[in-house]
PDB file of C-alpha atoms and ligand atoms in Angstrom:
ATOM      1  CA  UNK B   1     165.638 -66.179 173.561  1.00 61.00           C
ATOM      2  CA  UNK B   2     163.333 -69.115 174.162  1.00 60.00           C
ATOM      3  CA  UNK B   3     161.995 -70.172 177.540  1.00 64.00           C
ATOM      4  CA  UNK B   4     164.266 -73.211 177.654  1.00 58.00           C
ATOM      5  CA  UNK B   5     167.317 -70.957 177.448  1.00 82.00           C
ATOM      6  CA  UNK B   6     166.347 -69.056 180.570  1.00 94.00           C
ATOM      7  CA  UNK B   7     168.530 -71.046 182.912  1.00 94.00           C
ATOM      8  CA  UNK B   8     171.236 -72.403 180.603  1.00 93.00           C
ATOM      9  CA  UNK B   9     174.663 -71.042 181.548  1.00 90.00           C
ATOM     10  CA  UNK B  10     175.907 -68.133 179.459  1.00 91.00           C
ATOM     11  CA  UNK B  11     178.752 -65.678 179.495  1.00 90.00           C
ATOM     12  CA  UNK B  12     176.711 -62.578 180.279  1.00 95.00           C
ATOM     13  CA  UNK B  13     173.594 -61.752 182.262  1.00 97.00           C
ATOM     14  CA  UNK B  14     170.172 -61.752 180.696  1.00 98.00           C
ATOM     15  CA  UNK B  15     168.838 -58.268 180.072  1.00 98.00           C
ATOM     16  CA  UNK B  16     165.384 -57.607 181.423  1.00 98.00           C
ATOM     17  CA  UNK B  17     163.971 -54.482 179.768  1.00 98.00           C
ATOM     18  CA  UNK B  18     161.454 -52.499 181.808  1.00 97.00           C
ATOM     19  CA  UNK B  19     158.020 -51.653 180.421  1.00 96.00           C
ATOM     20  CA  UNK B  20     156.141 -49.741 183.105  1.00 94.00           C
ATOM     21  CA  UNK B  21     152.490 -49.352 182.129  1.00 95.00           C
ATOM     22  CA  UNK B  22     151.897 -46.911 184.964  1.00 90.00           C
ATOM     23  CA  UNK B  23     151.081 -43.225 185.345  1.00 85.00           C
ATOM     24  CA  UNK B  24     153.488 -42.715 188.228  1.00 75.00           C
ATOM     25  CA  UNK B  25     156.688 -44.839 188.159  1.00 70.00           C
ATOM     26  CA  UNK B  26     159.649 -42.712 189.219  1.00 68.00           C
ATOM     27  CA  UNK B  27     161.713 -43.740 186.236  1.00 70.00           C
ATOM     28  CA  UNK B  28     159.327 -43.406 183.320  1.00 70.00           C
ATOM     29  CA  UNK B  29     155.822 -42.929 184.759  1.00 67.00           C
ATOM     30  CA  UNK B  30     153.150 -42.068 182.219  1.00 73.00           C
ATOM     31  CA  UNK B  31     155.298 -42.559 179.130  1.00 77.00           C
ATOM     32  CA  UNK B  32     153.880 -45.937 178.191  1.00 77.00           C
ATOM     33  CA  UNK B  33     150.449 -45.865 179.805  1.00 81.00           C
ATOM     34  CA  UNK B  34     148.630 -46.350 176.488  1.00 89.00           C
ATOM     35  CA  UNK B  35     148.872 -50.034 175.503  1.00 93.00           C
ATOM     36  CA  UNK B  36     149.894 -49.046 171.976  1.00 94.00           C
ATOM     37  CA  UNK B  37     152.848 -47.011 173.303  1.00 94.00           C
ATOM     38  CA  UNK B  38     153.878 -49.715 175.771  1.00 96.00           C
ATOM     39  CA  UNK B  39     153.809 -52.365 173.039  1.00 97.00           C
ATOM     40  CA  UNK B  40     155.888 -50.187 170.705  1.00 97.00           C
ATOM     41  CA  UNK B  41     158.323 -49.529 173.524  1.00 97.00           C
ATOM     42  CA  UNK B  42     158.622 -53.259 174.284  1.00 98.00           C
ATOM     43  CA  UNK B  43     159.396 -53.933 170.630  1.00 98.00           C
ATOM     44  CA  UNK B  44     162.117 -51.283 170.701  1.00 98.00           C
ATOM     45  CA  UNK B  45     163.656 -52.893 173.773  1.00 98.00           C
ATOM     46  CA  UNK B  46     163.681 -56.259 172.008  1.00 98.00           C
ATOM     47  CA  UNK B  47     165.420 -54.731 169.002  1.00 98.00           C
ATOM     48  CA  UNK B  48     167.952 -53.195 171.405  1.00 98.00           C
ATOM     49  CA  UNK B  49     168.822 -56.639 172.778  1.00 97.00           C
ATOM     50  CA  UNK B  50     166.405 -57.352 175.632  1.00 98.00           C
ATOM     51  CA  UNK B  51     166.172 -61.042 176.547  1.00 97.00           C
ATOM     52  CA  UNK B  52     163.107 -60.536 178.735  1.00 98.00           C
ATOM     53  CA  UNK B  53     160.451 -57.809 178.839  1.00 98.00           C
ATOM     54  CA  UNK B  54     159.272 -56.968 182.351  1.00 98.00           C
ATOM     55  CA  UNK B  55     155.744 -55.580 182.189  1.00 98.00           C
ATOM     56  CA  UNK B  56     154.331 -53.914 185.270  1.00 97.00           C
ATOM     57  CA  UNK B  57     151.117 -52.049 186.068  1.00 96.00           C
ATOM     58  CA  UNK B  58     151.844 -50.913 189.625  1.00 94.00           C
ATOM     59  CA  UNK B  59     154.322 -48.227 190.559  1.00 89.00           C
ATOM     60  CA  UNK B  60     156.535 -49.077 193.511  1.00 85.00           C
ATOM     61  CA  UNK B  61     158.063 -45.626 193.872  1.00 81.00           C
ATOM     62  CA  UNK B  62     158.428 -44.599 197.513  1.00 76.00           C
ATOM     63  CA  UNK B  63     155.111 -43.184 198.702  1.00 74.00           C
ATOM     64  CA  UNK B  64     153.046 -44.579 195.787  1.00 78.00           C
ATOM     65  CA  UNK B  65     149.477 -45.719 196.393  1.00 82.00           C
ATOM     66  CA  UNK B  66     148.287 -49.011 194.943  1.00 89.00           C
ATOM     67  CA  UNK B  67     146.038 -49.318 191.857  1.00 93.00           C
ATOM     68  CA  UNK B  68     142.899 -51.437 192.033  1.00 95.00           C
ATOM     69  CA  UNK B  69     143.436 -54.973 190.812  1.00 97.00           C
ATOM     70  CA  UNK B  70     141.148 -54.276 187.812  1.00 97.00           C
ATOM     71  CA  UNK B  71     143.262 -51.261 186.893  1.00 96.00           C
ATOM     72  CA  UNK B  72     146.449 -53.283 187.095  1.00 97.00           C
ATOM     73  CA  UNK B  73     144.965 -56.045 184.936  1.00 98.00           C
ATOM     74  CA  UNK B  74     143.688 -53.537 182.399  1.00 96.00           C
ATOM     75  CA  UNK B  75     147.127 -52.002 182.086  1.00 96.00           C
ATOM     76  CA  UNK B  76     149.255 -55.119 181.698  1.00 98.00           C
ATOM     77  CA  UNK B  77     147.125 -57.729 179.920  1.00 98.00           C
ATOM     78  CA  UNK B  78     146.884 -56.134 176.457  1.00 98.00           C
ATOM     79  CA  UNK B  79     150.597 -55.417 176.499  1.00 98.00           C
ATOM     80  CA  UNK B  80     151.538 -58.938 177.615  1.00 98.00           C
ATOM     81  CA  UNK B  81     149.215 -60.499 175.039  1.00 98.00           C
ATOM     82  CA  UNK B  82     150.751 -58.501 172.205  1.00 98.00           C
ATOM     83  CA  UNK B  83     154.404 -58.881 173.175  1.00 98.00           C
ATOM     84  CA  UNK B  84     154.181 -62.551 174.125  1.00 98.00           C
ATOM     85  CA  UNK B  85     152.307 -62.998 170.839  1.00 98.00           C
ATOM     86  CA  UNK B  86     155.397 -61.582 169.106  1.00 97.00           C
ATOM     87  CA  UNK B  87     157.419 -64.364 170.726  1.00 97.00           C
ATOM     88  CA  UNK B  88     159.025 -62.275 173.471  1.00 98.00           C
ATOM     89  CA  UNK B  89     159.860 -63.815 176.839  1.00 98.00           C
ATOM     90  CA  UNK B  90     157.673 -61.739 179.147  1.00 98.00           C
ATOM     91  CA  UNK B  91     157.792 -61.348 182.888  1.00 98.00           C
ATOM     92  CA  UNK B  92     154.936 -59.767 184.764  1.00 98.00           C
ATOM     93  CA  UNK B  93     155.987 -57.379 187.520  1.00 98.00           C
ATOM     94  CA  UNK B  94     153.229 -57.878 190.060  1.00 98.00           C
ATOM     95  CA  UNK B  95     152.653 -58.645 193.728  1.00 97.00           C
ATOM     96  CA  UNK B  96     149.135 -59.986 193.146  1.00 98.00           C
ATOM     97  CA  UNK B  97     148.192 -63.640 192.628  1.00 98.00           C
ATOM     98  CA  UNK B  98     145.246 -62.689 190.451  1.00 98.00           C
ATOM     99  CA  UNK B  99     147.392 -60.591 188.132  1.00 98.00           C
ATOM    100  CA  UNK B 100     150.129 -63.224 187.986  1.00 98.00           C
ATOM    101  CA  UNK B 101     147.609 -65.905 187.047  1.00 98.00           C
ATOM    102  CA  UNK B 102     145.972 -63.806 184.339  1.00 98.00           C
ATOM    103  CA  UNK B 103     149.371 -62.724 183.003  1.00 98.00           C
ATOM    104  CA  UNK B 104     150.579 -66.320 182.708  1.00 98.00           C
ATOM    105  CA  UNK B 105     147.356 -67.211 180.896  1.00 98.00           C
ATOM    106  CA  UNK B 106     147.957 -64.273 178.532  1.00 98.00           C
ATOM    107  CA  UNK B 107     151.418 -65.567 177.617  1.00 98.00           C
ATOM    108  CA  UNK B 108     153.814 -64.326 180.304  1.00 98.00           C
ATOM    109  CA  UNK B 109     156.598 -66.771 181.183  1.00 98.00           C
ATOM    110  CA  UNK B 110     158.057 -65.349 184.407  1.00 98.00           C
ATOM    111  CA  UNK B 111     156.483 -63.876 187.537  1.00 98.00           C
ATOM    112  CA  UNK B 112     158.531 -61.004 188.995  1.00 98.00           C
ATOM    113  CA  UNK B 113     157.210 -60.323 192.489  1.00 98.00           C
ATOM    114  CA  UNK B 114     158.911 -57.431 194.279  1.00 97.00           C
ATOM    115  CA  UNK B 115     157.411 -58.657 197.543  1.00 97.00           C
ATOM    116  CA  UNK B 116     158.777 -62.222 197.290  1.00 98.00           C
ATOM    117  CA  UNK B 117     155.341 -63.566 198.154  1.00 98.00           C
ATOM    118  CA  UNK B 118     154.800 -61.387 201.214  1.00 97.00           C
ATOM    119  CA  UNK B 119     152.182 -59.035 199.777  1.00 97.00           C
ATOM    120  CA  UNK B 120     149.883 -61.794 198.525  1.00 98.00           C
ATOM    121  CA  UNK B 121     151.007 -65.264 199.633  1.00 98.00           C
ATOM    122  CA  UNK B 122     148.586 -66.920 197.168  1.00 98.00           C
ATOM    123  CA  UNK B 123     150.941 -65.856 194.383  1.00 98.00           C
ATOM    124  CA  UNK B 124     153.180 -68.762 195.427  1.00 98.00           C
ATOM    125  CA  UNK B 125     150.365 -71.228 194.712  1.00 98.00           C
ATOM    126  CA  UNK B 126     149.942 -69.703 191.260  1.00 98.00           C
ATOM    127  CA  UNK B 127     153.661 -69.929 190.559  1.00 98.00           C
ATOM    128  CA  UNK B 128     153.886 -73.480 191.908  1.00 98.00           C
ATOM    129  CA  UNK B 129     150.903 -74.652 189.842  1.00 98.00           C
ATOM    130  CA  UNK B 130     152.266 -73.073 186.658  1.00 98.00           C
ATOM    131  CA  UNK B 131     155.871 -74.164 187.243  1.00 97.00           C
ATOM    132  CA  UNK B 132     156.834 -70.663 186.129  1.00 97.00           C
ATOM    133  CA  UNK B 133     160.200 -69.049 186.880  1.00 98.00           C
ATOM    134  CA  UNK B 134     159.704 -66.775 189.894  1.00 98.00           C
ATOM    135  CA  UNK B 135     161.790 -63.717 190.743  1.00 98.00           C
ATOM    136  CA  UNK B 136     161.488 -63.156 194.479  1.00 98.00           C
ATOM    137  CA  UNK B 137     162.758 -59.767 195.587  1.00 98.00           C
ATOM    138  CA  UNK B 138     163.756 -58.721 199.087  1.00 98.00           C
ATOM    139  CA  UNK B 139     160.937 -56.582 200.438  1.00 97.00           C
ATOM    140  CA  UNK B 140     159.701 -55.396 203.778  1.00 96.00           C
ATOM    141  CA  UNK B 141     156.696 -53.153 203.216  1.00 91.00           C
ATOM    142  CA  UNK B 142     154.520 -51.470 200.633  1.00 91.00           C
ATOM    143  CA  UNK B 143     155.804 -48.316 198.968  1.00 85.00           C
ATOM    144  CA  UNK B 144     153.741 -45.935 201.076  1.00 84.00           C
ATOM    145  CA  UNK B 145     155.729 -46.754 204.204  1.00 87.00           C
ATOM    146  CA  UNK B 146     158.796 -48.740 203.150  1.00 89.00           C
ATOM    147  CA  UNK B 147     161.133 -45.933 204.212  1.00 87.00           C
ATOM    148  CA  UNK B 148     160.315 -46.708 207.842  1.00 91.00           C
ATOM    149  CA  UNK B 149     161.724 -50.209 207.374  1.00 92.00           C
ATOM    150  CA  UNK B 150     165.160 -49.228 206.058  1.00 94.00           C
ATOM    151  CA  UNK B 151     166.840 -50.224 209.320  1.00 93.00           C
ATOM    152  CA  UNK B 152     169.512 -52.932 209.357  1.00 97.00           C
ATOM    153  CA  UNK B 153     171.259 -52.802 212.694  1.00 95.00           C
ATOM    154  CA  UNK B 154     171.722 -56.549 213.275  1.00 93.00           C
ATOM    155  CA  UNK B 155     175.251 -57.979 213.425  1.00 94.00           C
ATOM    156  CA  UNK B 156     175.290 -58.921 209.709  1.00 95.00           C
ATOM    157  CA  UNK B 157     174.183 -55.455 208.626  1.00 97.00           C
ATOM    158  CA  UNK B 158     172.115 -55.045 205.503  1.00 98.00           C
ATOM    159  CA  UNK B 159     173.822 -57.890 203.627  1.00 98.00           C
ATOM    160  CA  UNK B 160     173.214 -60.434 206.394  1.00 98.00           C
ATOM    161  CA  UNK B 161     169.627 -59.296 206.848  1.00 98.00           C
ATOM    162  CA  UNK B 162     168.790 -59.443 203.143  1.00 98.00           C
ATOM    163  CA  UNK B 163     170.458 -62.841 202.811  1.00 98.00           C
ATOM    164  CA  UNK B 164     168.628 -64.275 205.827  1.00 98.00           C
ATOM    165  CA  UNK B 165     165.261 -62.772 204.920  1.00 98.00           C
ATOM    166  CA  UNK B 166     165.558 -64.094 201.353  1.00 98.00           C
ATOM    167  CA  UNK B 167     166.526 -67.520 202.699  1.00 98.00           C
ATOM    168  CA  UNK B 168     163.409 -67.467 204.886  1.00 98.00           C
ATOM    169  CA  UNK B 169     161.281 -66.578 201.860  1.00 98.00           C
ATOM    170  CA  UNK B 170     162.757 -69.506 199.949  1.00 98.00           C
ATOM    171  CA  UNK B 171     161.628 -71.840 202.734  1.00 98.00           C
ATOM    172  CA  UNK B 172     158.080 -70.506 202.428  1.00 98.00           C
ATOM    173  CA  UNK B 173     158.177 -70.822 198.641  1.00 98.00           C
ATOM    174  CA  UNK B 174     159.343 -74.403 198.832  1.00 98.00           C
ATOM    175  CA  UNK B 175     156.662 -75.250 201.362  1.00 98.00           C
ATOM    176  CA  UNK B 176     154.128 -73.838 198.879  1.00 98.00           C
ATOM    177  CA  UNK B 177     155.422 -76.205 196.206  1.00 98.00           C
ATOM    178  CA  UNK B 178     157.675 -73.841 194.252  1.00 98.00           C
ATOM    179  CA  UNK B 179     160.596 -75.892 192.912  1.00 97.00           C
ATOM    180  CA  UNK B 180     164.112 -74.583 193.599  1.00 97.00           C
ATOM    181  CA  UNK B 181     164.801 -74.555 189.846  1.00 96.00           C
ATOM    182  CA  UNK B 182     162.081 -71.932 189.425  1.00 96.00           C
ATOM    183  CA  UNK B 183     163.560 -69.424 191.831  1.00 98.00           C
ATOM    184  CA  UNK B 184     165.600 -66.294 191.112  1.00 98.00           C
ATOM    185  CA  UNK B 185     166.463 -63.979 194.010  1.00 98.00           C
ATOM    186  CA  UNK B 186     166.831 -60.198 193.958  1.00 98.00           C
ATOM    187  CA  UNK B 187     168.244 -57.955 196.728  1.00 98.00           C
ATOM    188  CA  UNK B 188     165.666 -55.249 195.968  1.00 98.00           C
ATOM    189  CA  UNK B 189     167.825 -52.153 195.640  1.00 98.00           C
ATOM    190  CA  UNK B 190     165.935 -49.094 196.843  1.00 96.00           C
ATOM    191  CA  UNK B 191     163.148 -51.069 198.520  1.00 96.00           C
ATOM    192  CA  UNK B 192     163.334 -50.244 202.226  1.00 95.00           C
ATOM    193  CA  UNK B 193     167.017 -49.459 201.575  1.00 97.00           C
ATOM    194  CA  UNK B 194     168.944 -46.263 201.833  1.00 96.00           C
ATOM    195  CA  UNK B 195     171.749 -45.387 199.418  1.00 97.00           C
ATOM    196  CA  UNK B 196     174.454 -46.877 201.640  1.00 98.00           C
ATOM    197  CA  UNK B 197     172.489 -50.120 201.900  1.00 98.00           C
ATOM    198  CA  UNK B 198     172.339 -50.419 198.110  1.00 98.00           C
ATOM    199  CA  UNK B 199     176.093 -49.892 197.758  1.00 98.00           C
ATOM    200  CA  UNK B 200     176.805 -52.430 200.469  1.00 98.00           C
ATOM    201  CA  UNK B 201     174.600 -55.026 198.749  1.00 98.00           C
ATOM    202  CA  UNK B 202     176.304 -54.390 195.412  1.00 98.00           C
ATOM    203  CA  UNK B 203     179.680 -54.876 197.082  1.00 98.00           C
ATOM    204  CA  UNK B 204     178.659 -58.213 198.599  1.00 98.00           C
ATOM    205  CA  UNK B 205     176.797 -60.011 195.839  1.00 98.00           C
ATOM    206  CA  UNK B 206     178.796 -63.149 196.549  1.00 98.00           C
ATOM    207  CA  UNK B 207     177.188 -63.449 199.935  1.00 98.00           C
ATOM    208  CA  UNK B 208     173.748 -63.349 198.341  1.00 98.00           C
ATOM    209  CA  UNK B 209     174.836 -65.790 195.630  1.00 98.00           C
ATOM    210  CA  UNK B 210     175.920 -68.178 198.400  1.00 98.00           C
ATOM    211  CA  UNK B 211     172.228 -68.993 198.899  1.00 98.00           C
ATOM    212  CA  UNK B 212     172.598 -71.020 195.720  1.00 98.00           C
ATOM    213  CA  UNK B 213     170.024 -69.275 193.504  1.00 98.00           C
ATOM    214  CA  UNK B 214     170.505 -67.139 190.409  1.00 98.00           C
ATOM    215  CA  UNK B 215     170.430 -63.397 191.107  1.00 98.00           C
ATOM    216  CA  UNK B 216     168.621 -60.584 189.337  1.00 98.00           C
ATOM    217  CA  UNK B 217     169.515 -56.985 190.217  1.00 98.00           C
ATOM    218  CA  UNK B 218     167.828 -53.713 189.294  1.00 98.00           C
ATOM    219  CA  UNK B 219     169.743 -50.475 189.881  1.00 98.00           C
ATOM    220  CA  UNK B 220     168.606 -48.642 186.764  1.00 97.00           C
ATOM    221  CA  UNK B 221     167.652 -44.983 187.350  1.00 95.00           C
ATOM    222  CA  UNK B 222     167.287 -45.435 191.093  1.00 96.00           C
ATOM    223  CA  UNK B 223     167.760 -42.534 193.443  1.00 96.00           C
ATOM    224  CA  UNK B 224     171.044 -43.733 194.965  1.00 98.00           C
ATOM    225  CA  UNK B 225     172.619 -43.110 191.552  1.00 98.00           C
ATOM    226  CA  UNK B 226     171.053 -39.649 191.397  1.00 98.00           C
ATOM    227  CA  UNK B 227     172.505 -38.901 194.808  1.00 97.00           C
ATOM    228  CA  UNK B 228     175.961 -40.186 193.863  1.00 98.00           C
ATOM    229  CA  UNK B 229     175.988 -37.875 190.851  1.00 98.00           C
ATOM    230  CA  UNK B 230     174.451 -34.842 192.584  1.00 98.00           C
ATOM    231  CA  UNK B 231     175.643 -31.426 191.472  1.00 98.00           C
ATOM    232  CA  UNK B 232     177.520 -29.007 193.700  1.00 97.00           C
ATOM    233  CA  UNK B 233     174.346 -27.699 195.264  1.00 98.00           C
ATOM    234  CA  UNK B 234     173.389 -31.252 196.209  1.00 97.00           C
ATOM    235  CA  UNK B 235     170.611 -31.556 193.616  1.00 98.00           C
ATOM    236  CA  UNK B 236     170.407 -35.207 192.530  1.00 97.00           C
ATOM    237  CA  UNK B 237     171.177 -36.017 188.900  1.00 97.00           C
ATOM    238  CA  UNK B 238     167.823 -36.269 187.041  1.00 96.00           C
ATOM    239  CA  UNK B 239     166.456 -39.742 186.396  1.00 94.00           C
ATOM    240  CA  UNK B 240     167.160 -39.750 182.650  1.00 93.00           C
ATOM    241  CA  UNK B 241     170.823 -38.738 183.110  1.00 96.00           C
ATOM    242  CA  UNK B 242     171.922 -41.667 185.269  1.00 97.00           C
ATOM    243  CA  UNK B 243     172.559 -44.115 182.450  1.00 96.00           C
ATOM    244  CA  UNK B 244     176.345 -44.082 182.345  1.00 97.00           C
ATOM    245  CA  UNK B 245     176.465 -44.846 186.046  1.00 98.00           C
ATOM    246  CA  UNK B 246     174.023 -47.668 185.516  1.00 97.00           C
ATOM    247  CA  UNK B 247     176.178 -49.074 182.728  1.00 98.00           C
ATOM    248  CA  UNK B 248     179.102 -49.236 185.163  1.00 98.00           C
ATOM    249  CA  UNK B 249     176.875 -51.167 187.552  1.00 98.00           C
ATOM    250  CA  UNK B 250     175.773 -53.526 184.779  1.00 98.00           C
ATOM    251  CA  UNK B 251     179.407 -54.406 184.117  1.00 98.00           C
ATOM    252  CA  UNK B 252     180.026 -54.909 187.833  1.00 98.00           C
ATOM    253  CA  UNK B 253     177.018 -57.252 187.970  1.00 98.00           C
ATOM    254  CA  UNK B 254     178.237 -59.157 184.932  1.00 98.00           C
ATOM    255  CA  UNK B 255     181.673 -59.608 186.495  1.00 97.00           C
ATOM    256  CA  UNK B 256     179.946 -61.141 189.498  1.00 97.00           C
ATOM    257  CA  UNK B 257     178.043 -63.589 187.338  1.00 97.00           C
ATOM    258  CA  UNK B 258     174.497 -62.468 188.042  1.00 98.00           C
ATOM    259  CA  UNK B 259     171.723 -64.186 186.137  1.00 98.00           C
ATOM    260  CA  UNK B 260     169.909 -61.038 185.101  1.00 98.00           C
ATOM    261  CA  UNK B 261     170.021 -57.262 185.096  1.00 98.00           C
ATOM    262  CA  UNK B 262     166.843 -55.172 185.050  1.00 98.00           C
ATOM    263  CA  UNK B 263     167.332 -52.000 182.997  1.00 98.00           C
ATOM    264  CA  UNK B 264     165.431 -49.250 181.242  1.00 97.00           C
ATOM    265  CA  UNK B 265     168.036 -48.467 178.585  1.00 97.00           C
ATOM    266  CA  UNK B 266     168.610 -51.899 177.109  1.00 98.00           C
ATOM    267  CA  UNK B 267     170.875 -50.734 174.324  1.00 98.00           C
ATOM    268  CA  UNK B 268     173.408 -49.143 176.680  1.00 98.00           C
ATOM    269  CA  UNK B 269     173.591 -52.283 178.805  1.00 98.00           C
ATOM    270  CA  UNK B 270     173.652 -54.598 175.800  1.00 98.00           C
ATOM    271  CA  UNK B 271     176.486 -52.748 174.079  1.00 98.00           C
ATOM    272  CA  UNK B 272     178.606 -52.629 177.236  1.00 98.00           C
ATOM    273  CA  UNK B 273     178.101 -56.347 177.796  1.00 98.00           C
ATOM    274  CA  UNK B 274     179.019 -57.134 174.190  1.00 97.00           C
ATOM    275  CA  UNK B 275     182.301 -55.286 174.652  1.00 97.00           C
ATOM    276  CA  UNK B 276     183.004 -57.172 177.854  1.00 96.00           C
ATOM    277  CA  UNK B 277     182.183 -60.477 176.215  1.00 95.00           C
ATOM    278  CA  UNK B 278     184.414 -59.717 173.234  1.00 95.00           C
ATOM    279  CA  UNK B 279     187.320 -58.838 175.493  1.00 95.00           C
ATOM    280  CA  UNK B 280     186.857 -62.085 177.362  1.00 92.00           C
ATOM    281  CA  UNK B 281     187.042 -64.127 174.168  1.00 90.00           C
ATOM    282  CA  UNK B 282     190.854 -63.576 173.963  1.00 77.00           C
ATOM    283  CA  UNK B 283     190.894 -64.635 170.304  1.00 67.00           C
ATOM    284  CA  UNK B 284     193.194 -63.498 167.558  1.00 60.00           C
ATOM    285  CA  UNK B 285     191.653 -60.202 166.553  1.00 64.00           C
ATOM    286  CA  UNK B 286     193.053 -60.435 163.025  1.00 63.00           C
ATOM    287  CA  UNK B 287     193.683 -57.405 160.906  1.00 61.00           C
ATOM    288  CA  UNK B 288     190.841 -55.181 162.033  1.00 64.00           C
ATOM    289  CA  UNK B 289     191.555 -51.516 161.492  1.00 65.00           C
ATOM    290  CA  UNK B 290     191.407 -49.021 164.275  1.00 64.00           C
TER     291      UNK B 290
HETATM  292  N1  PMM V   1     162.570 -52.320 190.834  1.00 81.90           N
HETATM  293  C1  PMM V   1     161.423 -51.723 190.479  1.00 81.90           C
HETATM  294  C2  PMM V   1     160.330 -52.471 190.017  1.00 81.90           C
HETATM  295  N2  PMM V   1     160.405 -53.814 189.887  1.00 81.90           N
HETATM  296  N3  PMM V   1     161.629 -55.793 190.126  1.00 81.90           N
HETATM  297  C3  PMM V   1     162.756 -56.426 190.495  1.00 81.90           C
HETATM  298  N4  PMM V   1     162.828 -57.760 190.403  1.00 81.90           N
HETATM  299  N5  PMM V   1     163.849 -55.753 190.962  1.00 81.90           N
HETATM  300  C4  PMM V   1     163.846 -54.392 191.101  1.00 81.90           C
HETATM  301  O1  PMM V   1     164.862 -53.836 191.555  1.00 81.90           O
HETATM  302  C5  PMM V   1     162.657 -53.683 190.734  1.00 81.90           C
HETATM  303  C6  PMM V   1     161.562 -54.435 190.240  1.00 81.90           C
HETATM  304  C7  PMM V   1     161.289 -50.236 190.602  1.00 81.90           C
HETATM  305  O2  PMM V   1     161.830 -49.569 189.534  1.00 81.90           O
HETATM  306  P1  PMM V   1     161.027 -49.037 188.217  1.00 81.90           P
HETATM  307  O3  PMM V   1     160.160 -47.901 188.608  1.00 81.90           O
HETATM  308  O4  PMM V   1     162.107 -48.616 187.331  1.00 81.90           O
HETATM  309  O5  PMM V   1     160.238 -50.145 187.627  1.00 81.90           O
END
C-alpha cells in the first residue's frame, strides 16, 4: 500500500502489524530485539498482509520503566531504515519528538504516539512540520503509574471521558499546526483502563467516531482478553493464546468501519477480514466446489 492510499476509503480496515523492538513488551518482549530479527519479522508481517508496520522501541506495559532516548533510537532506526527501504509503510510507535523526527528522516510515514502529544508536546511540531499522519491515542499517564488513573466516574463514564479528552487533544494538535487530515484517533485500550472500560469503549465506537476522525484500535493480546478467557482457577489465558478472541474483535472493528486495527498476528486478522469482505460482495459465487 502506498502512502497516498492511507486515507482513501476502502471496505476493510488497514492492518497495522506490530514490531516491538523491546526487551520487555508484554506481548512479545525480547523476541525481536536484534535488528536482524525485527526486520525479518516485519517482512513476515508484510507477507501476511500488513498494510502498515508499527515499529516501537519503548515498552508501554503497565509498570514499565522508560528507555533512554539513545536506546530507543538505537532500537528503531535500523529497523525503520530497512523496512521503509523495502517499500513498507512504516509507523513509528513513540512518545518522543526526537525519535519521531529521526524516524521520519529514516523513512517512516506515520507517527503513532500513545500519549497523543501529552508526554512530549514538541512531537506535535515535528508532525505538523512533516505533514505526517499522526495517530493520537487516549492516554493519561506513563506506564509506571497509569493504573492509578483508570478512574472514569464522570456522567459520561469512560466513553464520554475518552471522547472529550481526545477532542481536547485535537484542539491542541490543531493549535500546533497539525492539519485535521493528518489525524487518526485511538481509544487506547488498556492504557489507564480496566477490563470493563475496554469493553465499554469497544461497544461504543460510534461515539468516538462522532468526533469526525478515523479510528485505530489495538486490542491484540491485551490483558482484558486474557481475563475474559481465564481458566476455572481464574488464571488468565496466556498472551500467545488470545488470538481467536482478537480475531472476533477485529471483525467487530471492521463492522464498525474503523480505519485501522493494530495486531500482532497479521495473518489471522487478514484472513478473517478477507472472508468478511468476500461475504459482503454478494456476487454470484459460480460453481465453486465445497
Ligand atoms: N498499544 C500498545 C502499544 N502501542 N499504539 C496504539 N496506537 N494503540 C494501542 O492500543 C497500542 C499502541 C501496547 O501493546 P504492545 O505491547 O502489543 O505493543
